[in-house]
């Protein structure tokens, strides 16, 4: 959203942020007391990126409150004068006034009259960049329950583009998912005002911007995991990563001799796995298994006994010539000759 703003908009927002922060700093430093319409006095005690913390010594029931910076900023950005708490309630589309409204109004008026003397900072344009969520082993849960209504928002028809965000500023709408929260009381929602949207009921609506990406990893041969239905598959692009695509991870093995032995053994074992009926490249042994050598004192026999043998036995369980095939793979692992290595290399190519 920030990347769609003009230089003038960035300058105005940056100037407003500096004005609010300078006002807060001066108020805390001078312990300035402010008052609301009912006469209660209060002081600003602290602030962070999102909130302003105030103390109300004369209020016995509630002597501390948290105010939202974003609400004060939204009030200052709009052109009309806000004169009372009811107007604040109406501005944010709330059904009832909150206790914070009176104190927000007082600070809004004080900051509006505040003269900022700090030098302006250089304008830094926000560059649009990708935001990535990586979900490891994505198929190990019930995806419908995990994603919920996000499932629908992932559909390409509901992804919000830069052009759609620009259209919002001119008063047009964009496709959103109406969530179960849309029927709840709208409280403290400043999203509409931040985008200069008219006071429409957008609380409870959800969208995924076009520069947000979800990457899920999965091993599709794992047993006892949840299946991924076709509706979910339709929303993702599937890319197969084979063991031969990731051999560079073996560079973590610093001993050149051990690294080469690991590579040869991996190729030899995978060549035989590909030739085994019922198996395929999806069952190949990846480089991650051989990185375990670092914790096994580079003992290839321990790697086989503790990690590879149990896995391969599980692969072969119930297949024809199970024992004979296992022995062949073990032989290839122990003495990977040129025929195994070259066969595997050709397959990878």
mmCIF file of C-alpha atoms in Angstrom, residues 95-223:
data_model
loop_
_atom_site.group_PDB
_atom_site.id
_atom_site.type_symbol
_atom_site.label_atom_id
_atom_site.label_comp_id
_atom_site.label_asym_id
_atom_site.label_seq_id
_atom_site.Cartn_x
_atom_site.Cartn_y
_atom_site.Cartn_z
ATOM 1 C CA UNK A 95 -21.883 2.320 17.395
ATOM 2 C CA UNK A 96 -20.959 3.666 20.810
ATOM 3 C CA UNK A 97 -18.450 6.126 22.178
ATOM 4 C CA UNK A 98 -15.455 4.746 24.037
ATOM 5 C CA UNK A 99 -13.676 6.184 27.061
ATOM 6 C CA UNK A 100 -10.628 6.780 24.883
ATOM 7 C CA UNK A 101 -12.540 9.078 22.506
ATOM 8 C CA UNK A 102 -12.480 12.068 24.871
ATOM 9 C CA UNK A 103 -8.724 11.789 25.404
ATOM 10 C CA UNK A 104 -8.076 11.179 21.711
ATOM 11 C CA UNK A 105 -10.060 14.336 20.948
ATOM 12 C CA UNK A 106 -7.991 16.381 23.416
ATOM 13 C CA UNK A 107 -4.672 15.227 21.912
ATOM 14 C CA UNK A 108 -6.007 15.668 18.382
ATOM 15 C CA UNK A 109 -6.768 19.329 19.099
ATOM 16 C CA UNK A 110 -3.452 19.897 20.891
ATOM 17 C CA UNK A 111 -1.368 18.332 18.121
ATOM 18 C CA UNK A 112 -3.336 20.272 15.503
ATOM 19 C CA UNK A 113 -2.251 23.498 17.198
ATOM 20 C CA UNK A 114 1.288 22.284 17.807
ATOM 21 C CA UNK A 115 4.054 24.012 15.815
ATOM 22 C CA UNK A 116 6.735 21.542 14.843
ATOM 23 C CA UNK A 117 10.177 23.171 14.682
ATOM 24 C CA UNK A 118 12.243 20.066 13.865
ATOM 25 C CA UNK A 119 13.975 19.989 10.466
ATOM 26 C CA UNK A 120 12.281 17.852 7.840
ATOM 27 C CA UNK A 121 13.819 14.483 7.112
ATOM 28 C CA UNK A 122 14.684 13.343 3.623
ATOM 29 C CA UNK A 123 11.775 11.678 1.835
ATOM 30 C CA UNK A 124 12.355 7.961 1.308
ATOM 31 C CA UNK A 125 10.114 6.361 -1.281
ATOM 32 C CA UNK A 126 8.685 2.987 -0.329
ATOM 33 C CA UNK A 127 9.672 0.332 -2.855
ATOM 34 C CA UNK A 128 7.221 -2.473 -3.442
ATOM 35 C CA UNK A 129 8.798 -5.767 -2.423
ATOM 36 C CA UNK A 130 7.638 -9.356 -1.996
ATOM 37 C CA UNK A 131 6.524 -10.663 1.375
ATOM 38 C CA UNK A 132 6.861 -14.431 1.729
ATOM 39 C CA UNK A 133 5.311 -16.905 4.168
ATOM 40 C CA UNK A 134 6.979 -20.326 4.148
ATOM 41 C CA UNK A 135 4.928 -23.185 5.607
ATOM 42 C CA UNK A 136 7.071 -26.276 6.066
ATOM 43 C CA UNK A 137 5.383 -29.697 5.781
ATOM 44 C CA UNK A 138 2.193 -27.980 4.679
ATOM 45 C CA UNK A 139 0.317 -31.264 4.179
ATOM 46 C CA UNK A 140 0.706 -32.432 7.785
ATOM 47 C CA UNK A 141 -2.467 -30.709 8.949
ATOM 48 C CA UNK A 142 -6.092 -30.252 7.972
ATOM 49 C CA UNK A 143 -5.578 -27.452 5.471
ATOM 50 C CA UNK A 144 -9.237 -26.441 5.331
ATOM 51 C CA UNK A 145 -9.233 -25.763 9.072
ATOM 52 C CA UNK A 146 -5.758 -24.191 9.143
ATOM 53 C CA UNK A 147 -6.410 -21.722 6.324
ATOM 54 C CA UNK A 148 -10.089 -21.113 7.051
ATOM 55 C CA UNK A 149 -11.462 -18.200 5.022
ATOM 56 C CA UNK A 150 -7.957 -17.424 3.751
ATOM 57 C CA UNK A 151 -8.581 -20.412 1.448
ATOM 58 C CA UNK A 152 -10.948 -18.253 -0.645
ATOM 59 C CA UNK A 153 -8.708 -15.181 -0.536
ATOM 60 C CA UNK A 154 -5.929 -17.190 -2.204
ATOM 61 C CA UNK A 155 -8.013 -17.470 -5.357
ATOM 62 C CA UNK A 156 -6.479 -15.317 -8.136
ATOM 63 C CA UNK A 157 -9.785 -13.458 -8.532
ATOM 64 C CA UNK A 158 -9.479 -12.094 -5.000
ATOM 65 C CA UNK A 159 -5.803 -11.108 -5.026
ATOM 66 C CA UNK A 160 -5.626 -7.322 -4.753
ATOM 67 C CA UNK A 161 -3.349 -5.653 -7.295
ATOM 68 C CA UNK A 162 -1.613 -2.292 -7.170
ATOM 69 C CA UNK A 163 -4.179 -0.948 -9.639
ATOM 70 C CA UNK A 164 -7.023 -2.027 -7.334
ATOM 71 C CA UNK A 165 -5.453 -0.238 -4.367
ATOM 72 C CA UNK A 166 -5.169 2.931 -6.445
ATOM 73 C CA UNK A 167 -8.833 2.597 -7.385
ATOM 74 C CA UNK A 168 -9.783 2.378 -3.709
ATOM 75 C CA UNK A 169 -8.370 5.849 -3.123
ATOM 76 C CA UNK A 170 -10.722 7.252 -5.754
ATOM 77 C CA UNK A 171 -13.720 5.684 -4.036
ATOM 78 C CA UNK A 172 -14.079 2.434 -5.995
ATOM 79 C CA UNK A 173 -14.210 -0.940 -4.300
ATOM 80 C CA UNK A 174 -12.132 -4.072 -4.724
ATOM 81 C CA UNK A 175 -12.974 -7.763 -4.203
ATOM 82 C CA UNK A 176 -12.602 -8.947 -0.615
ATOM 83 C CA UNK A 177 -13.575 -11.997 1.367
ATOM 84 C CA UNK A 178 -16.348 -11.236 3.856
ATOM 85 C CA UNK A 179 -15.297 -13.101 6.984
ATOM 86 C CA UNK A 180 -17.363 -14.313 9.931
ATOM 87 C CA UNK A 181 -16.243 -11.192 11.814
ATOM 88 C CA UNK A 182 -18.080 -8.873 9.441
ATOM 89 C CA UNK A 183 -21.190 -9.057 11.614
ATOM 90 C CA UNK A 184 -19.349 -8.067 14.781
ATOM 91 C CA UNK A 185 -19.395 -4.520 16.140
ATOM 92 C CA UNK A 186 -16.890 -2.437 14.242
ATOM 93 C CA UNK A 187 -14.527 -0.884 16.772
ATOM 94 C CA UNK A 188 -11.284 0.973 16.282
ATOM 95 C CA UNK A 189 -10.994 0.186 12.585
ATOM 96 C CA UNK A 190 -8.885 2.887 10.907
ATOM 97 C CA UNK A 191 -8.289 1.009 7.661
ATOM 98 C CA UNK A 192 -11.017 2.908 5.780
ATOM 99 C CA UNK A 193 -9.704 6.303 6.804
ATOM 100 C CA UNK A 194 -6.087 5.381 6.089
ATOM 101 C CA UNK A 195 -7.125 4.730 2.478
ATOM 102 C CA UNK A 196 -9.561 7.633 2.329
ATOM 103 C CA UNK A 197 -12.436 5.243 1.742
ATOM 104 C CA UNK A 198 -15.914 6.498 2.455
ATOM 105 C CA UNK A 199 -17.407 5.112 5.664
ATOM 106 C CA UNK A 200 -18.523 1.792 4.234
ATOM 107 C CA UNK A 201 -18.666 -1.297 6.394
ATOM 108 C CA UNK A 202 -15.329 -2.931 5.576
ATOM 109 C CA UNK A 203 -14.722 -4.369 9.035
ATOM 110 C CA UNK A 204 -14.418 -8.137 8.731
ATOM 111 C CA UNK A 205 -13.391 -8.057 5.073
ATOM 112 C CA UNK A 206 -10.072 -9.584 4.099
ATOM 113 C CA UNK A 207 -7.756 -9.664 1.111
ATOM 114 C CA UNK A 208 -4.262 -10.849 0.147
ATOM 115 C CA UNK A 209 -2.155 -8.316 -1.813
ATOM 116 C CA UNK A 210 -0.551 -9.473 -5.029
ATOM 117 C CA UNK A 211 2.973 -9.165 -3.575
ATOM 118 C CA UNK A 212 2.283 -11.595 -0.714
ATOM 119 C CA UNK A 213 3.411 -15.134 -1.520
ATOM 120 C CA UNK A 214 2.760 -18.394 0.319
ATOM 121 C CA UNK A 215 5.273 -21.188 -0.234
ATOM 122 C CA UNK A 216 4.416 -24.597 1.172
ATOM 123 C CA UNK A 217 6.889 -27.476 1.268
ATOM 124 C CA UNK A 218 5.779 -31.083 1.364
ATOM 125 C CA UNK A 219 7.028 -34.595 0.853
ATOM 126 C CA UNK A 220 4.167 -36.136 -1.080
ATOM 127 C CA UNK A 221 5.272 -39.735 -0.410
ATOM 128 C CA UNK A 222 4.926 -39.373 3.363
ATOM 129 C CA UNK A 223 2.353 -41.669 4.859
#
